[in-house]
Every structure is written in structure tokens, then in C-alpha cells.
Amino acid sequence: MKIALALCALAWVLISAPAHAASSTSSVNPALPFALGAGASKPADNKAQPPDDPAKVPDFVSRLDDRQARSLLLDTLAAKPKPEQRAENDSVTDLFGSVLTAGRRYADRVATVAAGAPNLVMLRDSVLTHLDATPASMLGLIGWIVLSIGAAGAIEAIVRVLVDWNLRRRRARQGLPPPPESLRDGGRLGQRSVGLACFTAVATGLVLASPRALSQAQQDFALSFVAGALIVRVADTSAYLCIAYLVPPSTAAARKSVRRALRGTVVGAHATVILGALLLTEFRTSGVPFEARLLIGMALWTLLGMFLYAGVNRLRLMVEAPVEEGRFKRETFVFRWLRTHWYGVARAVIGLAWVFTLLSALETGPMAFEAGVLSLLLVIYTPAAVRLLTLALRRSFARRQGHDEKVDPPWTTSLVRCARILAAVAALYMMGRIWGLDVFAYASNRLGESVARMVIDVSIIVLLAYVVWEIIRAIVRSEAGGEPVDPEDDAEVAFEEGSMKPQTRMQTFMPLVEKFLFVVVLIVAGMMILKTLGVDTGPLLAGAGIVGIAIGFGAQTLVKDIVSGIFFLLDDAFRLGEYVEIDQTRGTVEGISIRSLRIRHHRGAVHTVPFGTIQRLTNYSRDWIILKLEFLLAFETDLKLVKKIVKEIGKELLEDEEYGQHFLEPVKSQGVRRMEQIGMVIGIKFMAKPGEQFILRREVYQRVRDAFEKNGIAFARPQVVVQVPSGKLSAEEAEGFAAAAAEAAEPPPTPEELQQRKAKAS
């Protein structure tokens, strides 16, 4: 067996020896003399010599014994050249070498293109030859094209003015008010569409009705310029539509500024692109040399970059206006940074695109400019299209469901997020295809079919999991009645007991359901990804089950809290925003987690109560609440008058626009409840909606005090009566008794007043 392995290794070395010999002179052992025979003759050292002819190698190997094979193998391996030791800085050297090589290659390309600059003089002759025209007839053709486009533009403007005048006259006859800004934008868009149709018909008709006969090539040349002018006009109309949707109607000044900036930038950029495409196509058809076409493409690409670069500063209003309108209440750090520095990012993108496209053009030719233009259009129009889709969905849902356009319904938010993800993926894929990068082919060739399939499967799983989660979240929040309530955003939160607006049962229960379903989707997606990667999930699930059992035994209190919370929620014992009392702890329910309840006291303190510790819960915010008030009046008070006054106050409060809607039963007098030493206690009660009783109590106190004062009814005050037999006290003693009685009638001083008295005495 060892001999067979050695023979195989020797055969491989012998067969590969000529290749080594061709690449290095040290590949052959100079100590080995070559035997030209079949191995019959032996050298003096009794070593077998391999033949030079590879065809004789099998016969030579078959004649070797064990000792000869070992000796020949050792000598051949010893003669094999050793690999050179790579220096530590080889990677850096290779990097600099690659950079220098690329630099020299681009320098050679620039020199070649510059050397072709004299070929620019051939442009006119090549175009005239292709169009079969003389210089005079070519000037006439260009003049007729310009005249046709100008006349079509004038007729378009006249048609738009006539349509607008006709609409205004009809509205004036019918006595209709001016339309809102949104309908006004739609009407203007319709006018522009009619004008574009007239422009196309007139320009095409004038070109075809040329006073002199045009050849087929000349007609195609003229119609291509008409099509280019039409594309520029369509781009202008698209920019108008984008402004109508993206900039709020209330910012009229911002709209005008953005329209002015966009019109110049969009028209100039599209005109440059169309002109470049027409010229390069015509020059390629006419046989203009490659270098001349490349120079013209570079010049037009530079002009396009200047248009875009100059229009960036003017377009700040397009981003700042919606933000100033207050649409974005919660801004992340990235959003704030982009809102203030987006123009710098835009300039950097334009500059990098300009440089990269020029370098690509030096490598591949003028076709790189087409890829650069398509890339810029993709970068510019993809966010605009997503934004238009967002606003269209928001307005559609707002009109159907009566929502505010600034508040996104749950389905709108989910659809917009999914659309953004899909648009980003599609844009990246299209960008790669534009520049000749096929992701699937690249992965299949470089990474292998299995790895490529794995990456694609994982991406699809992640995308589907995100879409499923957005659908679940939209359903949950639709059932809950909208986005989760944040106490910081609740305008009705005040420094009063229970004044936070209570939420519905679904708004309380659904956030926990949403969190649970998120964990479920995350776990399922993770398991599917692991299975796609080839991981056996069976042992993983078994291990997770064992760990779960261990955690369950070690965290019994946690399990108790979770289970108790589930049953509290099923019993509908409390909701977000309700005022509750738990074991002498009062406050408004501010948050509910999986194991605890967060309560905020009306003085600001926050209490966290685990569900498992709740023995008794009192809810003050359900259905109705009765509030009882007490007033201490003097013994001589007319009780019938008091009852009449309280009845009038209850009637006034019921008729009040602000407070009447919160009463379930009016304010009523309960008569005398009890007698005390200094007066009698009169009771007043009313029934109100939960959460509104404290505001109503304040108003009742105010009106009762004013009414009692107006009718001469006095509140009882503490009094001290001192009876002294007449004629037995002197004047000094009477004054002393009076002072003592007055001091006894006064309420005891508070600790703060005692400290102030001590400070004054010292």
C-alpha cells in the first residue's frame, strides 16, 4: 500500500515536472543524470533515473522496487523549489500596485480621448452626410424644428388660459365659492394635460407639414427633438404634481419658491439629458469617432451635474416646509441630522455619481452616461414616488374614515412601511442591473448555488416576516382604535386626581397582545432562518423546553404575576387612564406590562404594583360616580332656602355648555346630616361621569359659596362663649378673660408658624 502511494506521488511529480521546469530553472535536480533507456543502465550510485518522455513514465515506474521508489521520491521532493516567503507588507504593496496600475490605465485613456479631440471637426460633415443635407438645408431644418416647438408651446399656453377662463366664468355664473387648494391643484393638472396634448399634436403636425420635402432620416431627426421637448414638458408637469402633494397648501410662499426652483432645475436637467441622448445617438449613427462622442458626453454630464448641484440649495424648502407644519412630532437623531444636513448629503451623492460615471465612461465608453442618468433618476424619483404613495394613502383613508390627515391610520402606516421596504429592495436590484451587476448570477458563480439559494431564502423569510408583522400590528391597532396612547401626548392630562382620559378595554388589552405576537413572529422567523441555514432545530427546541421548565420552577413569583395579570385583564378590572386604588395606593393607570401595573399619583409619584400582590382593587372610573359634599352652617340657617338655592345651582349647571354634559344626575340637597357643637352639617350630592367629578366638585364649591354669600347664609365658625357674673370682675380681669377667649377660639398654629414666631422672638 505504501509503495502504491509513493508511486502515485512520484507519477504526479514527474508529470508536473515539465511545468515547473518551464517556470523556474531550479525545478530540475542537477544531481540527477537522465537515463534515456528503459532503466536498464544504472548510474554509479545505483539510483534509477526517470525518462524525459512522459509516455515512458508508467513503464519506468512499474520496474522500480521499493528502495528505488523511495530514493527517487526523496530526491525529487528535495529538488522541488521552496515557496518564497511573502513579506509582511505584500498586501499593502499589492494595494498600491493596483492603484498605480489603475491610475496609469486611466491616464492612458484620458490621453487617448484628448488625442481624439481634433475629430470634433468631423461632427458637422458626419451629420450632414447621414441626413443627406447641405449646410443651408440643415440650418433651415433646425429653424423649422425650433419654430414648430415654439408655436406648439404658444398654442399650449393659449389653450390653458382659455380653459382656465372658461372654468372661472362657469363658477361665477353658478355662484360657486372658490375651490379648495387640493381641487385647485387637480384642475391645474387637468389643464396642463390638455395643454400637453395640444403641444404634441401641433408640434408633430408642423414638423410633418414642412414647406420642403424631408427625407426619412430628416423626419426622424426632427420628430426626435419634438419627443424630447414633450418629455421636458411632462417632467415639468410631474414636478408641479410633486409640489402639489409634498408641500402643504398653507405655505404659499414655500410653494412658489419650490416651484420656481424645481422648474429651473427639472427643465434644465431633463433638457440636458434629452439633448445628450439625441446628440450621442445621432453621432453614433453618423459614424462619429468614439473619442469625439466621449468628449461630448463628458461635457453634457458635467452640465447636468452643475444643474443638479445648483438646484440643491433652493430645494431646502421642499423638506423644511412639511416639518415646520408640525407633521413630524417625534424625530429621531438620524432624521434631525438629515433634515439639517440633507443638502450636504445630496451634494456628495451628485459629486460621487459624477466622478464614478466619468471613470466608468473612460473604461466602457459613452454608454456609461446612460447608466449614470438612470441611476440619478432612480435615486431622485424613488423617494418621491414613495412619498406620493404615502400622502395618497393618508388622504384616501382620511376621507373614508374621517381621520385627520396628519394622523396616520394603522393600515396606512403598515402599508407605507411595506411599500418603502419593497421600493428600497427594488431600487437596489435595479441599480445593480443598470451597472451590469446581476446579484443572482454573481452569487451563483462566486459563492456557489447552495450559498446563493441560502442567502435568497433568508432574505425572503425576513421580508415576509416583516410584512406579516406589519399586517398583525395594523389589525391589532385597528381593533384598539389607533396608535397606542402615550401619557406625554395626552393633552387632557392635568394635575387633578383621575383627570387622564380613560381608554377602552381594547386599547388596554391590545398592546400586550401586540407584544406577544411580535415575540411569536420573531421566534418563528428565527427558527425558519436556522432551518434554512442547515441547523437542526429539534435539539434546540428540546433544550429551550428544559430551560423553560427550569426558569418556571425558579421564578414562581414571576409566573404568578404574569398569570394574575392575564386574569385581571380578562376580568376587565382596570384600563389605561382609569383612577384606581390598590392597598391605600391611589393613582391613574399609566402603563400595563406583562407582570406589573404602573400607577401615577395625582401629585406625580409613580407606583409599580406587581399583579401577584394585588388583593383588592377599587376602580373609581367605571360607569358613574356619586360625589357627596358637606357644608357646616349656623343653627339659625333657613333650610328651605338652602334647598332652593342648591336646586337652582343644579339647574344652572345642567344647562351650562361646559359642565352640563358631564352630569348624570343634577346637584341635590340631602338636608341635615348631623348636628355638631358649632352648627349643623348640610349634605349635597351629584352623580357624574367618571373622571369629571373633580372638575365638577370645584365648580359646585364655587357656586355654592357665592350663592350663600348672596343670600346672607353664613358658614358656622368655631366660637368660645365666656359667661362671667356681672359686678364681680374688674375691667382688667374682663380684658384678660376676653383675650384668653379670643386665643382659645383661634386655631392652633402650624409648625411653620411656630418656627416663624421663634425666629421673630430671637
XYZ file of C-alpha atoms in Angstrom, residues 54-620:
567
model
C 6.119 11.339 -20.174
C 4.786 8.368 -22.173
C 7.531 6.145 -20.794
C 6.858 7.065 -17.166
C 4.298 4.273 -16.426
C 6.668 1.579 -17.756
C 9.537 3.115 -15.793
C 7.547 3.153 -12.545
C 6.465 -0.461 -12.975
C 10.120 -1.601 -12.981
C 11.072 0.162 -9.716
C 11.427 -1.692 -6.455
C 10.585 -0.303 -3.022
C 14.070 1.090 -2.301
C 14.431 2.766 -5.695
C 10.967 4.349 -5.482
C 11.667 5.782 -2.032
C 15.065 7.149 -3.090
C 13.744 8.716 -6.285
C 10.791 10.292 -4.429
C 13.070 11.803 -1.742
C 15.459 13.218 -4.343
C 12.633 14.697 -6.405
C 10.999 16.301 -3.370
C 14.338 17.711 -2.237
C 14.861 19.227 -5.677
C 11.435 20.882 -5.673
C 11.814 24.653 -5.237
C 10.688 26.119 -1.922
C 7.980 28.781 -2.000
C 9.271 32.250 -1.470
C 8.442 33.844 1.852
C 5.941 36.628 1.377
C 6.808 39.872 3.024
C 4.504 41.286 5.636
C 3.770 44.345 3.552
C 2.852 42.375 0.391
C -0.836 43.266 0.795
C -0.016 46.960 1.070
C 2.316 46.670 -1.912
C -0.380 44.925 -3.945
C -2.860 47.645 -2.999
C -0.551 50.454 -4.066
C 0.334 48.494 -7.171
C -3.320 48.142 -8.096
C -3.902 51.847 -7.516
C -0.895 52.789 -9.639
C -1.962 50.394 -12.377
C -5.482 51.826 -12.415
C -4.077 55.354 -12.411
C -1.822 54.603 -15.375
C -4.712 52.951 -17.203
C -6.999 55.962 -16.690
C -4.180 58.324 -17.660
C -3.702 56.403 -20.895
C -7.438 56.569 -21.559
C -7.504 60.317 -20.933
C -4.567 60.788 -23.277
C -6.307 58.713 -25.940
C -9.528 60.702 -25.601
C -7.645 64.002 -25.667
C -5.824 62.885 -28.781
C -9.192 62.389 -30.443
C -10.278 65.988 -29.798
C -9.383 67.080 -33.362
C -12.037 64.651 -34.578
C -14.687 67.073 -33.298
C -14.379 68.983 -36.571
C -15.793 65.908 -38.301
C -19.115 66.219 -36.482
C -20.757 68.532 -38.970
C -19.692 66.579 -42.035
C -20.762 63.257 -40.491
C -24.214 64.556 -39.541
C -24.741 66.205 -42.931
C -23.749 63.014 -44.701
C -26.089 60.897 -42.593
C -29.035 63.278 -43.072
C -28.230 63.838 -46.754
C -28.348 67.613 -46.279
C -26.317 70.674 -47.132
C -25.322 73.298 -44.541
C -28.072 75.624 -45.758
C -30.780 72.950 -45.695
C -29.572 71.820 -42.262
C -29.961 75.351 -40.892
C -33.429 75.500 -42.406
C -34.364 72.165 -40.798
C -33.150 73.291 -37.373
C -35.001 76.585 -37.730
C -38.211 74.785 -38.689
C -37.861 72.478 -35.658
C -37.400 75.451 -33.322
C -40.336 77.268 -34.929
C -42.590 74.204 -34.614
C -41.756 73.689 -30.942
C -42.182 77.403 -30.184
C -45.539 77.588 -31.961
C -46.723 74.452 -30.158
C -45.702 75.973 -26.809
C -47.580 79.190 -27.573
C -50.738 77.311 -28.570
C -50.453 75.216 -25.400
C -50.317 78.367 -23.263
C -53.334 79.844 -25.072
C -55.353 76.638 -24.580
C -54.542 76.560 -20.863
C -55.603 80.194 -20.440
C -58.861 79.600 -22.319
C -59.682 76.505 -20.259
C -58.980 78.349 -17.016
C -61.066 81.346 -18.110
C -63.961 79.089 -19.084
C -63.910 77.336 -15.701
C -63.828 80.633 -13.806
C -66.732 82.015 -15.838
C -68.854 78.922 -15.226
C -68.214 79.039 -11.479
C -69.051 82.738 -11.425
C -72.343 82.132 -13.242
C -73.347 79.379 -10.841
C -72.276 81.430 -7.832
C -69.958 78.728 -6.510
C -67.224 79.609 -3.996
C -63.549 79.207 -4.931
C -62.479 75.544 -4.804
C -60.106 74.327 -2.084
C -56.405 74.156 -2.784
C -56.422 70.383 -3.380
C -59.170 70.620 -6.039
C -57.452 73.668 -7.483
C -54.255 71.657 -7.960
C -56.238 68.877 -9.630
C -57.847 71.362 -12.019
C -54.483 72.848 -12.922
C -53.113 69.368 -13.557
C -56.009 68.709 -15.916
C -55.318 71.982 -17.739
C -51.680 71.015 -18.127
C -52.654 67.604 -19.506
C -54.892 69.219 -22.130
C -52.091 71.629 -22.980
C -49.596 68.783 -23.418
C -51.960 67.021 -25.807
C -52.264 70.207 -27.882
C -48.479 70.694 -27.794
C -47.858 67.180 -29.108
C -50.422 67.438 -31.890
C -49.326 70.890 -33.096
C -45.579 70.211 -32.978
C -45.899 66.880 -34.786
C -48.219 68.333 -37.410
C -45.938 71.294 -38.140
C -42.878 69.060 -38.486
C -44.647 66.734 -40.895
C -46.083 69.712 -42.809
C -42.668 71.166 -43.581
C -42.623 73.504 -46.614
C -39.812 71.464 -48.134
C -39.767 67.734 -48.587
C -37.911 65.911 -45.819
C -36.211 62.572 -46.141
C -36.993 59.758 -43.725
C -33.788 60.416 -41.766
C -34.585 64.136 -41.530
C -38.140 63.427 -40.328
C -36.841 61.056 -37.669
C -34.310 63.681 -36.592
C -36.985 66.390 -36.276
C -39.530 64.149 -34.523
C -36.906 63.032 -32.016
C -36.426 66.652 -30.938
C -40.204 67.093 -30.664
C -40.347 63.981 -28.470
C -37.521 65.395 -26.354
C -39.389 68.673 -25.875
C -42.509 66.726 -24.899
C -40.543 64.746 -22.299
C -39.248 68.000 -20.805
C -42.804 69.364 -20.600
C -44.019 66.127 -18.949
C -41.189 66.402 -16.419
C -42.274 69.967 -15.645
C -45.850 68.772 -15.084
C -44.615 65.932 -12.861
C -42.673 68.430 -10.780
C -45.846 70.505 -10.411
C -47.719 67.401 -9.231
C -44.983 66.576 -6.701
C -45.128 70.090 -5.262
C -48.918 69.950 -5.027
C -48.692 66.818 -2.876
C -45.457 67.310 -0.946
C -45.655 70.963 0.104
C -48.585 71.914 2.383
C -51.124 74.313 0.826
C -50.869 76.676 3.816
C -47.273 77.603 2.985
C -47.989 79.583 -0.164
C -44.596 81.308 -0.167
C -42.812 77.978 0.171
C -44.853 76.573 -2.707
C -43.892 79.400 -5.017
C -40.213 79.158 -4.091
C -40.127 75.409 -4.565
C -41.977 75.632 -7.871
C -39.531 78.211 -9.138
C -36.538 76.163 -8.027
C -37.913 72.887 -9.337
C -38.944 74.332 -12.672
C -35.445 75.628 -13.419
C -33.689 72.530 -12.132
C -36.045 69.940 -13.616
C -36.377 71.600 -17.012
C -32.638 72.261 -17.287
C -31.625 68.772 -16.154
C -34.122 66.957 -18.373
C -33.292 69.168 -21.345
C -29.606 68.348 -20.886
C -30.338 64.627 -20.656
C -32.613 64.615 -23.712
C -30.199 66.728 -25.753
C -27.305 64.473 -24.827
C -29.239 61.316 -25.702
C -30.324 62.713 -29.073
C -26.879 64.016 -29.991
C -24.990 60.891 -28.941
C -27.473 58.675 -30.793
C -27.213 60.781 -33.930
C -23.417 60.934 -33.752
C -23.148 57.163 -33.289
C -25.432 56.597 -36.278
C -23.438 59.108 -38.331
C -20.156 57.324 -37.631
C -18.540 59.974 -35.414
C -15.351 58.586 -33.803
C -15.526 57.113 -30.331
C -13.265 59.731 -28.706
C -15.304 62.667 -30.003
C -18.553 61.166 -28.715
C -16.931 60.521 -25.344
C -15.815 64.167 -25.059
C -19.315 65.414 -25.865
C -20.798 63.023 -23.310
C -18.376 64.273 -20.636
C -19.316 67.879 -21.341
C -23.053 67.191 -21.146
C -22.624 65.072 -17.996
C -20.729 67.941 -16.353
C -23.507 70.362 -17.339
C -26.105 68.036 -15.798
C -24.098 67.865 -12.565
C -23.964 71.664 -12.431
C -27.761 71.894 -12.819
C -28.345 69.426 -10.001
C -25.684 70.935 -7.756
C -27.077 74.449 -8.169
C -30.654 73.329 -7.505
C -29.913 71.619 -4.189
C -29.835 74.803 -2.076
C -33.140 76.024 -3.481
C -34.845 72.745 -2.670
C -34.381 73.055 1.099
C -37.931 74.378 1.413
C -39.240 71.121 -0.010
C -38.044 69.333 3.135
C -38.340 72.108 5.705
C -41.913 73.165 4.883
C -43.634 69.906 5.933
C -41.542 69.802 9.113
C -42.492 73.359 10.055
C -46.105 72.359 9.504
C -45.767 70.023 12.510
C -46.277 66.691 10.767
C -43.250 65.046 12.391
C -43.713 65.227 16.156
C -41.168 62.601 17.129
C -37.875 62.981 15.346
C -35.014 60.548 15.690
C -31.406 61.692 15.701
C -30.909 60.456 12.139
C -33.999 62.325 10.932
C -32.915 65.556 12.636
C -29.441 65.254 11.173
C -30.754 64.563 7.676
C -33.265 67.406 7.956
C -30.479 69.885 8.675
C -27.694 68.365 6.540
C -29.557 66.681 3.697
C -28.244 69.156 1.145
C -24.661 68.185 2.034
C -25.512 64.535 1.506
C -27.173 65.400 -1.813
C -24.088 67.303 -2.969
C -21.861 64.388 -2.001
C -24.069 61.947 -3.917
C -24.031 64.161 -7.006
C -20.247 64.558 -6.824
C -19.615 60.839 -6.361
C -22.008 59.979 -9.190
C -20.243 62.471 -11.457
C -16.764 61.066 -10.719
C -17.806 57.411 -10.849
C -19.662 57.847 -14.141
C -16.732 59.655 -15.754
C -14.349 56.878 -14.710
C -16.781 54.269 -16.000
C -17.092 56.163 -19.277
C -13.315 56.075 -19.694
C -13.488 52.297 -19.309
C -16.652 51.370 -21.209
C -17.451 54.370 -23.371
C -20.431 56.747 -23.673
C -22.877 54.013 -22.602
C -21.788 54.700 -19.003
C -23.536 58.087 -19.182
C -26.826 56.290 -19.781
C -26.260 54.219 -16.640
C -25.362 57.360 -14.673
C -28.507 59.188 -15.776
C -30.712 56.202 -14.954
C -29.058 55.917 -11.531
C -29.717 59.577 -10.739
C -33.315 59.263 -11.889
C -33.712 56.188 -9.683
C -32.244 57.946 -6.655
C -34.401 61.056 -7.164
C -37.733 59.552 -8.180
C -37.878 56.533 -5.838
C -38.216 58.604 -2.603
C -40.598 60.991 -4.359
C -42.766 58.096 -5.541
C -42.841 56.565 -2.049
C -43.721 59.951 -0.559
C -46.533 60.465 -3.065
C -47.854 56.994 -2.268
C -47.759 57.824 1.452
C -49.731 61.036 1.030
C -52.219 59.405 -1.335
C -52.893 56.589 1.146
C -53.176 59.042 4.036
C -55.676 61.250 2.216
C -57.657 58.263 0.974
C -58.038 56.764 4.462
C -58.697 60.193 5.966
C -61.573 60.855 3.563
C -63.110 57.397 4.025
C -62.844 57.200 7.803
C -62.966 60.880 8.733
C -59.481 60.956 10.276
C -57.125 63.884 10.423
C -54.664 63.802 7.528
C -51.800 64.434 9.955
C -52.656 61.252 11.887
C -51.880 58.030 10.036
C -54.457 55.243 10.466
C -52.870 51.885 11.371
C -53.432 50.337 7.952
C -51.883 53.342 6.228
C -48.772 53.164 8.396
C -48.287 49.442 7.756
C -48.869 49.723 4.016
C -46.459 52.636 3.741
C -43.740 50.792 5.663
C -44.106 47.708 3.485
C -44.075 49.871 0.352
C -40.871 51.563 1.499
C -39.134 48.240 2.095
C -40.226 46.861 -1.273
C -39.247 50.094 -3.035
C -35.792 50.031 -1.436
C -35.233 46.394 -2.451
C -36.461 47.040 -5.994
C -34.313 50.178 -6.287
C -31.179 48.335 -5.157
C -31.846 45.499 -7.590
C -32.492 47.905 -10.474
C -29.361 49.869 -9.587
C -27.318 46.689 -9.830
C -28.865 45.759 -13.165
C -28.216 49.240 -14.531
C -24.500 48.870 -13.819
C -24.409 45.262 -15.016
C -24.398 43.570 -11.601
C -26.653 40.513 -11.565
C -26.939 39.551 -7.911
C -28.241 36.057 -8.610
C -25.600 35.281 -11.229
C -22.809 36.704 -9.057
C -23.879 34.645 -6.057
C -24.254 31.543 -8.194
C -20.796 31.866 -9.736
C -18.772 33.074 -6.782
C -20.456 31.781 -3.684
C -21.964 28.637 -5.057
C -25.514 27.701 -5.828
C -26.276 26.448 -2.310
C -24.986 29.608 -0.629
C -26.831 31.813 -3.108
C -30.065 29.932 -2.509
C -29.500 30.198 1.240
C -28.999 33.966 1.117
C -32.076 34.438 -1.055
C -34.209 32.220 1.210
C -33.115 34.099 4.336
C -33.877 37.442 2.679
C -37.320 36.248 1.636
C -38.040 34.957 5.160
C -37.018 38.279 6.715
C -39.116 40.244 4.220
C -42.184 38.037 4.703
C -41.796 38.164 8.489
C -41.724 41.956 8.350
C -44.806 42.093 6.123
C -46.682 39.650 8.392
C -45.719 41.698 11.451
C -46.948 44.919 9.847
C -50.262 43.256 8.983
C -50.625 41.950 12.539
C -49.783 45.339 14.008
C -52.274 47.068 11.720
C -55.032 44.629 12.732
C -54.223 44.981 16.434
C -54.151 48.765 16.358
C -57.298 48.939 14.261
C -59.083 46.858 16.883
C -57.610 49.073 19.602
C -58.803 52.216 17.837
C -55.495 53.700 16.677
C -51.940 54.162 17.839
C -51.012 53.382 21.461
C -51.717 56.259 23.812
C -48.680 57.993 25.245
C -49.379 59.880 28.504
C -46.952 62.599 27.470
C -49.010 63.294 24.356
C -52.382 63.274 26.124
C -53.456 66.888 26.219
C -56.091 66.141 28.849
C -53.577 65.091 31.500
C -53.799 67.650 34.289
C -52.725 67.978 37.893
C -56.024 66.639 39.162
C -56.992 63.270 40.555
C -58.117 60.935 37.788
C -58.198 63.609 35.095
C -56.468 61.478 32.468
C -58.905 60.309 29.803
C -59.715 56.593 30.306
C -59.092 54.256 27.395
C -61.251 51.450 26.084
C -60.789 47.824 27.014
C -59.265 47.018 23.626
C -56.792 49.893 23.936
C -55.709 48.420 27.257
C -55.538 44.780 26.205
C -54.232 45.022 22.631
C -50.726 46.413 23.398
C -49.953 43.240 25.356
C -51.335 41.121 22.512
C -49.156 43.074 20.092
C -46.017 42.399 22.145
C -46.868 38.703 22.437
C -47.447 38.328 18.688
C -44.211 40.173 17.962
C -42.302 37.630 20.043
C -44.120 34.793 18.248
C -43.274 36.165 14.783
C -39.676 36.763 15.831
C -39.261 33.218 17.169
C -40.908 31.601 14.131
C -38.793 33.649 11.708
C -35.649 32.834 13.671
C -36.408 29.108 13.632
C -37.088 29.206 9.881
C -33.804 31.018 9.274
C -31.897 28.484 11.371
C -33.541 25.646 9.456
C -32.609 27.314 6.166
C -29.002 27.586 7.329
C -28.983 23.848 7.983
C -29.267 23.916 11.771
C -31.238 21.068 13.334
C -33.936 22.830 15.364
C -35.141 19.693 17.171
C -32.437 19.664 19.879
C -32.726 23.427 20.114
C -36.443 23.211 20.878
C -35.826 20.430 23.390
C -33.162 22.492 25.123
C -35.438 25.524 25.163
C -38.165 23.430 26.774
C -35.822 22.241 29.517
C -34.606 25.779 30.148
C -38.221 26.979 30.279
C -39.103 24.370 32.897
C -36.080 25.359 34.990
C -36.986 29.036 34.759
C -40.595 28.216 35.677
C -39.524 26.448 38.883
C -37.054 29.168 39.790
C -39.351 32.108 39.069
C -42.657 31.130 40.602
C -43.370 34.688 41.712
C -42.848 35.920 38.164
C -45.207 33.270 36.822
C -47.736 34.216 39.495
C -47.552 37.876 38.455
C -47.993 37.033 34.772
C -50.936 34.681 35.308
C -52.620 37.116 37.714
C -52.208 39.923 35.202
C -53.817 37.839 32.467
C -56.892 37.173 34.604
C -57.086 40.809 35.732
C -57.158 41.857 32.076
C -59.721 39.190 31.206
C -61.906 40.399 34.086
C -61.581 43.960 32.761
C -60.697 45.163 36.259
C -58.930 48.306 35.033
C -57.989 50.150 31.871
C -55.447 52.705 30.828
C -56.337 56.148 32.167
C -58.660 54.932 34.930
C -58.310 56.094 38.520
C -57.855 53.127 40.871
C -56.911 52.351 44.454
C -54.791 49.339 45.420
C -53.996 48.808 49.113
C -54.045 52.513 50.056
C -52.253 53.412 46.808
C -54.224 55.702 44.526
C -53.489 56.950 41.074
C -54.174 56.827 37.364
C -53.276 53.671 35.421
C -50.455 54.879 33.210
C -48.997 51.648 31.884
C -49.505 47.888 31.871
C -46.652 45.440 31.352
C -46.626 41.675 31.321
C -46.093 41.412 35.098
C -46.890 44.758 36.728
C -49.148 47.774 36.760
C -47.794 51.332 36.690
C -49.874 53.891 38.616
C -49.192 57.623 38.744
C -50.413 59.512 41.800
C -52.056 62.870 41.191
C -49.050 64.506 42.884
C -46.646 62.954 40.401
C -45.341 59.854 42.191
C -45.234 56.657 40.131
C -46.074 53.329 41.816
C -45.258 49.956 40.248
C -47.511 47.205 41.587
C -46.918 43.533 40.597
C -50.134 41.768 39.665
C -49.484 38.941 42.091
C -49.577 41.281 45.113
C -52.990 42.805 44.343
C -55.550 41.583 46.885
C -58.221 44.240 46.395
C -58.598 46.792 43.626
C -61.026 49.720 43.707
C -61.875 51.392 40.409
C -63.215 54.958 40.566
